[in-house]
Amino acid sequence: MIHFNSITMLRNKVPRPYILVPGLFLLTSLYSSAGRAELPADNIFSRVEQLAREQLAQQAATAGLLEPQFQVAVVKSTRPVPACAAPVTLETADSRSAQRMRFVAVCPGSNGWRYEMLARGSITAQVAVTSAPVTANTPLQSGDVALARRDVTMVPDSISSLLGAIGLSSRRSLRAGEVLRQGQLAAPMLIKRGSAVNIVARKEQVEVSMAGEALDPGALGEVIRVRNATSGTVIRARVVDAGVVEPADLAGR
């Protein structure tokens, strides 16, 4: 009987590993799933970097930058990011400055937390630069400008088109290789105050020309006061060329 019982016990023991192993696998799977619910710190940092890049891309699109490229570095604090049993959400606190974008990681729930994070970004793009030294108040020619990649992180008014710079003049002298900025460029003065101008009025197929005197200086497209040399009447006229204006109040304008 003892021999028979031993065989019976061995037979009962044989299937047990095949019964216990699936149970152990199920328990391990549940534990791993619970572990994956906690968002690792590196995952949060990578998500902040991606969000910062999206913010920079939006700013570049608004500014009309040509072929923008971005660099982002997330500043990692010495304070560790706590574990969170729920999905962590990210909020943009302030992205006005590319060099100092602030984000907040939020762990929801009664035991949740808020973790402030800082990202520093930079933007480069193809922009108009001077290809030769430029004298102040001299209209830019096609040979004076070129497109080149430059860091425009701190240049909100860069110019992305050569056509947007040619014909304008700089308010100060520029060295070769300088980034052209909208704020430093102006349309050249085509008419000086007190100079003689030609007033040209066109309507359909009829064109009338008369002499006048400019009472204001004016660049291309600007509206200035002009006195009719014959009648003495003062009108508002738009500068269309050097020494040439047209009445600004013509019907249809």
C-alpha positions as CSV (number, residue, x, y, z in Angstrom):
1,M,0.0,0.0,0.0
2,I,2.8,2.4,0.8
3,H,4.3,1.7,-2.7
4,F,0.9,2.3,-4.3
5,N,0.4,5.6,-2.3
6,S,3.8,6.8,-3.4
7,I,2.9,6.3,-7.0
8,T,-0.4,8.0,-6.5
9,M,1.3,11.0,-4.8
10,L,3.8,11.3,-7.6
11,R,1.0,11.2,-10.2
12,N,-0.8,14.0,-8.3
13,K,2.4,16.1,-8.3
14,V,3.2,15.8,-12.0
15,P,0.4,18.0,-13.3
16,R,0.9,20.7,-10.7
17,P,3.7,22.7,-12.6
18,Y,1.4,22.8,-15.6
19,I,-1.4,24.2,-13.5
20,L,0.7,26.7,-11.5
21,V,2.7,28.2,-14.4
22,P,-0.3,29.8,-16.1
23,G,-1.4,31.2,-12.8
24,L,2.1,32.6,-12.2
25,F,2.1,34.1,-15.7
26,L,-1.3,35.7,-15.1
27,L,-0.1,37.2,-11.8
28,T,3.0,38.5,-13.5
29,S,1.0,40.1,-16.3
30,L,-1.3,41.9,-13.8
31,Y,1.7,43.2,-11.9
32,S,3.4,44.4,-15.2
33,S,0.2,46.1,-16.3
34,A,0.0,47.9,-12.9
35,G,3.6,49.0,-13.3
36,R,3.0,50.4,-16.8
37,A,0.2,52.6,-15.4
38,E,2.9,54.6,-13.7
39,L,4.5,57.1,-16.0
40,P,8.3,57.0,-15.8
41,A,10.2,60.3,-15.4
42,D,12.0,59.9,-18.7
43,N,8.6,59.6,-20.4
44,I,7.4,62.9,-18.9
45,F,10.6,64.6,-20.0
46,S,10.3,63.3,-23.6
47,R,6.6,64.5,-23.7
48,V,7.6,67.9,-22.5
49,E,10.3,68.1,-25.2
50,Q,7.7,67.2,-27.8
51,L,5.2,69.7,-26.5
52,A,7.9,72.4,-26.6
53,R,8.8,71.6,-30.2
54,E,5.1,71.9,-31.1
55,Q,5.0,75.3,-29.5
56,L,8.1,76.4,-31.4
57,A,6.7,75.1,-34.7
58,Q,3.5,77.1,-34.1
59,Q,5.5,80.3,-33.4
60,A,7.6,79.7,-36.6
61,A,4.5,79.2,-38.7
62,T,2.9,82.4,-37.3
63,A,6.1,84.3,-38.1
64,G,6.3,82.8,-41.6
65,L,9.8,81.4,-41.1
66,L,11.4,79.6,-44.0
67,E,12.6,76.0,-43.3
68,P,12.7,76.4,-39.5
69,Q,14.6,74.0,-37.3
70,F,14.4,73.6,-33.6
71,Q,16.5,72.6,-30.7
72,V,15.0,71.8,-27.3
73,A,16.6,71.0,-23.9
74,V,14.4,70.1,-21.0
75,V,16.0,71.2,-17.7
76,K,15.9,68.3,-15.3
77,S,15.5,69.2,-11.7
78,T,17.4,67.4,-8.9
79,R,13.9,66.8,-7.4
80,P,12.7,63.4,-8.6
81,V,9.4,63.1,-10.4
82,P,7.0,61.1,-8.2
83,A,5.3,58.0,-9.5
84,C,1.7,58.4,-10.6
85,A,-0.9,55.6,-10.9
86,A,-2.9,57.5,-13.5
87,P,-2.0,59.1,-16.8
88,V,0.0,62.3,-16.3
89,T,-1.3,65.3,-18.2
90,L,0.9,68.3,-19.4
91,E,-0.1,71.9,-19.3
92,T,1.6,74.9,-21.0
93,A,2.2,77.6,-18.4
94,D,4.2,80.1,-20.5
95,S,5.6,79.6,-24.0
96,R,6.1,83.3,-25.0
97,S,9.9,83.1,-24.7
98,A,11.5,80.2,-26.7
99,Q,14.5,80.3,-24.3
100,R,12.3,79.8,-21.3
101,M,9.2,77.8,-21.8
102,R,7.4,76.6,-18.7
103,F,5.2,73.5,-18.5
104,V,3.4,71.7,-15.6
105,A,3.0,67.9,-15.3
106,V,-0.2,67.1,-13.4
107,C,-0.9,63.8,-11.7
108,P,-4.7,63.7,-11.1
109,G,-6.5,62.4,-8.0
110,S,-6.7,63.1,-4.3
111,N,-3.0,62.0,-4.0
112,G,-2.0,63.7,-7.1
113,W,0.7,66.3,-7.6
114,R,1.9,69.2,-9.9
115,Y,5.5,69.2,-11.2
116,E,6.8,72.4,-12.9
117,M,9.3,71.9,-15.7
118,L,11.4,74.2,-17.8
119,A,12.4,73.8,-21.5
120,R,14.9,76.0,-23.3
121,G,14.5,76.2,-27.1
122,S,16.2,77.8,-30.1
123,I,15.1,78.3,-33.7
124,T,17.1,78.6,-36.8
125,A,15.7,79.5,-40.3
126,Q,16.6,80.7,-43.7
127,V,16.4,84.5,-43.5
128,A,17.6,87.5,-45.5
129,V,21.1,88.7,-44.5
130,T,23.5,91.2,-46.0
131,S,26.0,89.8,-48.4
132,A,28.1,92.9,-48.4
133,P,28.5,96.0,-46.2
134,V,25.5,98.4,-46.6
135,T,25.5,102.1,-46.1
136,A,22.7,103.7,-44.1
137,N,19.7,105.1,-46.0
138,T,20.8,103.3,-49.2
139,P,18.2,101.2,-51.0
140,L,19.2,97.5,-51.0
141,Q,20.0,95.9,-54.3
142,S,19.7,92.2,-55.3
143,G,23.5,91.8,-54.8
144,D,23.3,93.2,-51.3
145,V,21.2,90.4,-49.8
146,A,21.1,86.6,-49.7
147,L,19.3,83.9,-47.8
148,A,21.3,82.1,-45.1
149,R,20.5,80.0,-42.0
150,R,20.7,82.0,-38.8
151,D,19.6,81.7,-35.2
152,V,16.4,83.8,-35.0
153,T,15.4,82.8,-31.5
154,M,15.7,86.4,-30.4
155,V,14.9,88.0,-33.7
156,P,11.1,88.2,-34.0
157,D,11.1,90.5,-37.1
158,S,13.5,88.6,-39.4
159,I,12.7,88.6,-43.2
160,S,12.2,85.3,-45.0
161,S,12.1,86.6,-48.5
162,L,14.7,88.5,-50.6
163,L,11.8,90.4,-52.2
164,G,10.8,91.6,-48.8
165,A,14.1,93.4,-48.4
166,I,15.2,94.6,-51.9
167,G,14.4,98.2,-52.4
168,L,14.2,99.1,-48.7
169,S,17.0,101.0,-47.0
170,S,18.5,100.4,-43.6
171,R,18.4,103.1,-40.9
172,R,22.0,102.4,-40.0
173,S,25.0,101.0,-41.7
174,L,25.3,97.2,-41.7
175,R,28.2,94.7,-41.9
176,A,28.2,91.8,-44.3
177,G,26.4,88.7,-42.8
178,E,24.0,90.7,-40.6
179,V,20.4,89.5,-40.3
180,L,18.0,92.0,-41.8
181,R,15.1,93.0,-39.5
182,Q,11.9,94.6,-40.5
183,G,12.2,97.2,-37.7
184,Q,15.5,98.5,-39.1
185,L,14.4,98.8,-42.7
186,A,12.2,101.5,-44.3
187,A,11.1,102.4,-47.8
188,P,13.4,105.0,-49.3
189,M,12.0,108.6,-49.4
190,L,11.1,109.2,-53.0
191,I,9.8,112.7,-52.4
192,K,11.3,115.4,-50.2
193,R,9.3,118.1,-48.5
194,G,9.1,121.2,-50.7
195,S,10.1,119.4,-53.9
196,A,8.2,119.7,-57.1
197,V,6.0,116.8,-58.0
198,N,3.9,115.6,-60.9
199,I,0.2,115.0,-59.9
200,V,-1.2,112.3,-62.2
201,A,-4.9,111.5,-62.1
202,R,-6.1,108.4,-64.1
203,K,-9.7,107.3,-64.6
204,E,-10.5,104.7,-67.1
205,Q,-8.8,105.8,-70.4
206,V,-8.4,109.4,-69.3
207,E,-5.1,110.7,-67.7
208,V,-4.6,114.2,-66.4
209,S,-1.2,115.6,-65.2
210,M,-0.5,118.8,-63.3
211,A,2.3,120.3,-61.4
212,G,2.4,120.4,-57.6
213,E,4.5,120.9,-54.5
214,A,5.0,118.3,-51.8
215,L,4.2,119.5,-48.3
216,D,5.4,116.3,-46.7
217,P,8.2,113.8,-47.4
218,G,7.0,110.4,-48.7
219,A,8.1,106.9,-49.4
220,L,6.5,104.5,-51.9
221,G,2.8,104.0,-51.1
222,E,2.6,106.7,-48.4
223,V,0.0,109.4,-48.5
224,I,1.2,112.9,-48.3
225,R,-0.1,116.5,-48.7
226,V,0.4,118.1,-52.0
227,R,-0.4,121.6,-53.1
228,N,-1.7,122.1,-56.7
229,A,0.6,124.7,-58.2
230,T,-2.2,126.1,-60.4
231,S,-5.2,126.3,-58.0
232,G,-3.3,126.3,-54.7
233,T,-5.7,123.5,-53.5
234,V,-4.1,121.1,-51.0
235,I,-4.9,117.4,-51.7
236,R,-4.0,114.0,-50.2
237,A,-1.8,112.1,-52.7
238,R,-0.2,108.7,-52.8
239,V,3.4,108.4,-53.8
240,V,3.7,106.1,-56.8
241,D,7.3,106.9,-58.0
242,A,10.1,109.3,-57.5
243,G,8.5,112.8,-57.9
244,V,5.2,111.3,-59.0
245,V,1.9,111.2,-56.9
246,E,-1.7,110.4,-57.6
247,P,-4.8,111.7,-55.8
248,A,-5.6,109.4,-52.9
249,D,-9.3,110.2,-52.9
250,L,-10.1,109.2,-56.4
251,A,-13.3,107.2,-56.7
252,G,-12.7,103.5,-56.7
253,R,-9.7,103.6,-54.4
